Short mmCIF file of C-alpha atoms in Angstrom, two decimals:
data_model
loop_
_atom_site.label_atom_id
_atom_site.label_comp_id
_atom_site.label_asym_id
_atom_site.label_seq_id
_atom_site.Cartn_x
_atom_site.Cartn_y
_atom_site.Cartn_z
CA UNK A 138 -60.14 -3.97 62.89
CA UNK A 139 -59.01 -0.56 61.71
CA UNK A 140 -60.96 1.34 58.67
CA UNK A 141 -59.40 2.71 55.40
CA UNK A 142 -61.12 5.26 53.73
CA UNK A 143 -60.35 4.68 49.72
CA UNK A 144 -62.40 7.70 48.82
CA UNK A 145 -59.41 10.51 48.56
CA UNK A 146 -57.49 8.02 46.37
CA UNK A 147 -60.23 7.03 43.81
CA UNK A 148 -60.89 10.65 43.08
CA UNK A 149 -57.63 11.44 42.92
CA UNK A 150 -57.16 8.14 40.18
CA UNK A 151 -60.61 9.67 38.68
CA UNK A 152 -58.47 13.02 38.31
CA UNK A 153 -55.41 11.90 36.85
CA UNK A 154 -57.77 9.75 33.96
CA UNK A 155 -59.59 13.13 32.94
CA UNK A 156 -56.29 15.18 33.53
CA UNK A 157 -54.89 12.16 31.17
CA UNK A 158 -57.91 12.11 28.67
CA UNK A 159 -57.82 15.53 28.25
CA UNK A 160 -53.74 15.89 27.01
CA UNK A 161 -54.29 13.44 24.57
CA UNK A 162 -57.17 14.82 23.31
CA UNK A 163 -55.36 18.52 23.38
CA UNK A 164 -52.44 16.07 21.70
CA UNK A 165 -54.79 14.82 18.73
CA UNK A 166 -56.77 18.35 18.54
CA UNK A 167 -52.87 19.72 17.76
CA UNK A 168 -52.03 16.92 15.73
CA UNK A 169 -55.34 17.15 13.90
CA UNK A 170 -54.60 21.11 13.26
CA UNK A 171 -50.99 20.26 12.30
CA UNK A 172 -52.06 17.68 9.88
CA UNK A 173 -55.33 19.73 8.41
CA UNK A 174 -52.80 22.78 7.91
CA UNK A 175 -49.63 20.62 5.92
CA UNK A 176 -52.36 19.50 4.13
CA UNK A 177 -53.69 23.17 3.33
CA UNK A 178 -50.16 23.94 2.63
CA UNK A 179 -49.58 21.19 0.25
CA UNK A 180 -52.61 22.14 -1.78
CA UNK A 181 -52.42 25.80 -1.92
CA UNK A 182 -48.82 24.83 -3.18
CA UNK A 183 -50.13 22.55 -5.81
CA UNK A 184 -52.83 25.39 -6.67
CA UNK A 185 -50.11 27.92 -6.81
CA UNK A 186 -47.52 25.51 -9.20
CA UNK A 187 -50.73 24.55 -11.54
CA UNK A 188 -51.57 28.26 -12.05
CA UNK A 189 -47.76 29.15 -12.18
CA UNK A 190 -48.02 26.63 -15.42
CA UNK A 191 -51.39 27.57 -16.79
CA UNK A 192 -50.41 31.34 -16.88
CA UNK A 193 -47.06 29.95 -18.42
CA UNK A 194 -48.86 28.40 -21.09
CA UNK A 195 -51.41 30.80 -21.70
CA UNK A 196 -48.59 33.34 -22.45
CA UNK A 197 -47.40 30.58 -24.79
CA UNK A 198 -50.75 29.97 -26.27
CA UNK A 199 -50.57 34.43 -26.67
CA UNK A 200 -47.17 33.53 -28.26
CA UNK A 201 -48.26 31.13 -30.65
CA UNK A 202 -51.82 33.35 -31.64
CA UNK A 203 -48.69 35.86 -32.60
CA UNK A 204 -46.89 33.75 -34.50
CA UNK A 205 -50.26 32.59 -36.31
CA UNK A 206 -51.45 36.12 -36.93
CA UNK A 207 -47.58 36.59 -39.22
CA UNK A 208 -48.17 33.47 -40.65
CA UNK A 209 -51.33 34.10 -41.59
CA UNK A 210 -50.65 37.87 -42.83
CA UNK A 211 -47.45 36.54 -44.79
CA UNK A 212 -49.50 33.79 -46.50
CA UNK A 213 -52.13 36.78 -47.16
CA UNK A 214 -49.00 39.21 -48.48
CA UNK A 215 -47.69 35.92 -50.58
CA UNK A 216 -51.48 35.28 -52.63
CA UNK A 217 -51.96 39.05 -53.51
CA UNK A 218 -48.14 39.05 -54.77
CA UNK A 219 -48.75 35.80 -56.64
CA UNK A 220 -52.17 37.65 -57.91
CA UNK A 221 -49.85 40.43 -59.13
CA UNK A 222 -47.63 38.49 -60.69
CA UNK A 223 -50.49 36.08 -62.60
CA UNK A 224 -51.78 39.19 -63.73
CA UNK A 225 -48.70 40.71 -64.86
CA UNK A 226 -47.99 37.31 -66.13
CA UNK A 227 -51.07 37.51 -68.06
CA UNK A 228 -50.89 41.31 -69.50
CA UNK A 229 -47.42 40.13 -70.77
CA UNK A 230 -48.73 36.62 -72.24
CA UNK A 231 -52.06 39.00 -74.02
CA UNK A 232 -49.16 41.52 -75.53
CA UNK A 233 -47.94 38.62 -77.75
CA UNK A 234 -51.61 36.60 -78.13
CA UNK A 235 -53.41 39.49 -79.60
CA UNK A 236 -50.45 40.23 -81.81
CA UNK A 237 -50.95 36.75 -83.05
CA UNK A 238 -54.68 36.80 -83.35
CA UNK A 239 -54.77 39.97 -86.05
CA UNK A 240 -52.10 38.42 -87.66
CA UNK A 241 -54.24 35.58 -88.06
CA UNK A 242 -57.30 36.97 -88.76
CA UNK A 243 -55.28 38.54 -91.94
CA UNK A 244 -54.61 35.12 -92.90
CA UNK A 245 -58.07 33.15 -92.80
CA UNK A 246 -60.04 36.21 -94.01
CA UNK A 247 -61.12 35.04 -96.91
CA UNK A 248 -60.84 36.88 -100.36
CA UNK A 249 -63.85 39.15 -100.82
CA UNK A 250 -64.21 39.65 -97.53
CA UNK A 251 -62.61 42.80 -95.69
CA UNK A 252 -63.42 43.84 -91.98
CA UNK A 253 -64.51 47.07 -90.82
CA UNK A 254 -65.20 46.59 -87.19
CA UNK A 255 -62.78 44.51 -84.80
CA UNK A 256 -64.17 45.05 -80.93
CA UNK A 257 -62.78 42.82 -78.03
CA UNK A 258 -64.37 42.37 -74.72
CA UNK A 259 -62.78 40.21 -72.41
CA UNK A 260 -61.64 37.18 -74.82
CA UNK A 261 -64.03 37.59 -77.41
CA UNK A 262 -64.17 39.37 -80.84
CA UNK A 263 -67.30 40.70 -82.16
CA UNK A 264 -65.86 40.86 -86.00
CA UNK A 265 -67.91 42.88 -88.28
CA UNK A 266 -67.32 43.10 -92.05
CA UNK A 267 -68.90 42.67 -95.24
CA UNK A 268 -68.15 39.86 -97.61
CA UNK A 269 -69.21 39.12 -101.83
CA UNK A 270 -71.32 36.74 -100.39
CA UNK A 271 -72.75 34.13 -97.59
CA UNK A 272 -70.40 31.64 -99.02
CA UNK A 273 -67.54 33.80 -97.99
CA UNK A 274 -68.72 35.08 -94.72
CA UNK A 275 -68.90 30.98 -93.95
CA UNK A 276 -65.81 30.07 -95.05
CA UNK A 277 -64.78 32.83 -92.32
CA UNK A 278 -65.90 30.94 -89.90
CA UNK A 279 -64.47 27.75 -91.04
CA UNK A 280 -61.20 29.31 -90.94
CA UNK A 281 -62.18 30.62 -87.60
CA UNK A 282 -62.38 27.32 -86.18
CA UNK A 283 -59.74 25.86 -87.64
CA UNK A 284 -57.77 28.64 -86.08
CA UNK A 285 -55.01 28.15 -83.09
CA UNK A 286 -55.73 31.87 -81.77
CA UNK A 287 -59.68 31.89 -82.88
CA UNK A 288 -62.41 29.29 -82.08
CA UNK A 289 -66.47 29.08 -81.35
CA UNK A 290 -67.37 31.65 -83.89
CA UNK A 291 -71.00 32.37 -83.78
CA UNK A 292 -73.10 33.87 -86.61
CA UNK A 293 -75.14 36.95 -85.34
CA UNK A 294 -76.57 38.53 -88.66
CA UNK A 295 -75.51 38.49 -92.33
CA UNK A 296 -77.49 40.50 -94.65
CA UNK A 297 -77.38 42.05 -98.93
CA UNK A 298 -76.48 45.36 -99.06
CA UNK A 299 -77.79 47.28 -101.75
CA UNK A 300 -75.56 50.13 -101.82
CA UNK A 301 -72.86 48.26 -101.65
CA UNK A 302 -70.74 45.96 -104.81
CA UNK A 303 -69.85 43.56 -102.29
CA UNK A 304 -72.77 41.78 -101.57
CA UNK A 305 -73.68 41.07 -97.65
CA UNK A 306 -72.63 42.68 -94.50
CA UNK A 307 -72.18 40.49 -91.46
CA UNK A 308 -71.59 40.66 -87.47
CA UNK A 309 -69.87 37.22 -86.11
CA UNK A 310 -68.50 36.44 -82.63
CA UNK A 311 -65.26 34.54 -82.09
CA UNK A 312 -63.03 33.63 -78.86
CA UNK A 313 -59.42 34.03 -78.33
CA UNK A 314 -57.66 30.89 -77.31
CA UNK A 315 -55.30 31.25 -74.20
CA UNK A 316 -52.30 28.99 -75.26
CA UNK A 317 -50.24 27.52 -72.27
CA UNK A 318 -46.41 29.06 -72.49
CA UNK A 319 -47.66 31.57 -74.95
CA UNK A 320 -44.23 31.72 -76.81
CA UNK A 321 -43.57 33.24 -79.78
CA UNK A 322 -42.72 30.26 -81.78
CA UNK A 323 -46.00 29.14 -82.90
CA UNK A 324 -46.46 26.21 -84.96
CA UNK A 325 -45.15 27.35 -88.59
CA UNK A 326 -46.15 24.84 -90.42
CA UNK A 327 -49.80 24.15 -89.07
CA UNK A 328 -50.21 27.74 -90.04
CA UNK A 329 -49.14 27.41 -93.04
CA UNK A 330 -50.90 24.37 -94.24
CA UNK A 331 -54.18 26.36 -92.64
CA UNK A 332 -53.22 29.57 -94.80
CA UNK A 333 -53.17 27.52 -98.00
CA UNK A 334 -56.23 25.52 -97.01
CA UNK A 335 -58.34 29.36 -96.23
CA UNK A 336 -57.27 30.44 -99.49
CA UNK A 337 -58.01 27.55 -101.48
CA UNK A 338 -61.68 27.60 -100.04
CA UNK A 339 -61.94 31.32 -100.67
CA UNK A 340 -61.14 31.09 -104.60
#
């Protein structure tokens, strides 16, 4: 009975396995390298685009910190011209008020009773006079209070003067009233009913 010798053929089939084994490993080692770099790709694309849009919307943000900044300095520019004009506004509105308030004070003075100071600080009066007597100097300040361009009047000394004929010398305080429109057209008759009243007191 003749002898085959398999050896030869089951190393060569041994061969052929590895020689197999080791393409589709180089096959998945490429495939692996293909896929790990599309996937490399595909991010550094997605960093690039997110980047591309955060620069884009810092130079919006940059835009809008402008836009802000003019905003801002225009609202600034608007309140110091709306300061100018309140205070133009207000030099125009004390033209007319102090005008007012001498003419009343010659109207509620009382007779017997003359002024010889008239300071003003701010809107007060610091009215200094002298007056027959202590009677007179307080129906002053009645009229004072019944005033529309004079209230609060406060008392600071009254005292008899000796070298004097009329009788007492006096320092009183007074505010200005700030009327809202500050027209010209102030209340005639009030002021007249007030007059007559002040020199009805006074006699």
């Amino acid at each position: 009975m003749p002898r085959i010798n398999l050896l030869p053929w089951r190393d060569q089939q041994r061969r052929e396995r590895k020689l197999t084994l080791y393409v589709w490993l180089l096959f998945a080692l490429i495939g692996a390298m293909l896929v790990t770099g599309a996937g490399y790709l595909w991010m550094s694309s997605m960093i690039e685009s997110q980047e591309s849009r955060n620069e884009h919307l810092k130079a919006e943000i940059r835009i809008l910190d402008r836009q802000n900044e003019e905003i801002n300095d225009l609202e600034a520019q608007k309140q110091r011209f709306i300061s100018r004009m309140q205070v133009i506004d207000k030099l125009q509105r004390s033209r007319s008020e102090i005008v007012h308030v001498f003419d009343e004070i010659t109207h509620i003075i009382p007779d017997g009773t003359y002024l010889t100071s008239v300071t003003q600080t701010n809107r007060k009066f610091k009215l200094e006079g002298v007056a027959q007597s202590s009677t007179r100097v307080s129906t002053f300040m009645r009229n004072i209070a019944a005033s529309q361009w004079l209230r609060n009047p406060e008392l600071e000394v009254v005292e008899a003067r000796k070298e004097s004929t009329l009788g007492n010398s006096f320092v009183l305080y007074a505010e200005q009233i700030a009327l809202p429109g500050d027209d010209d057209e102030a209340p005639v008759a009030s002021k007249k009913a007030k007059r007559t009243a002040s020199a009805g007191g006074a006699k």
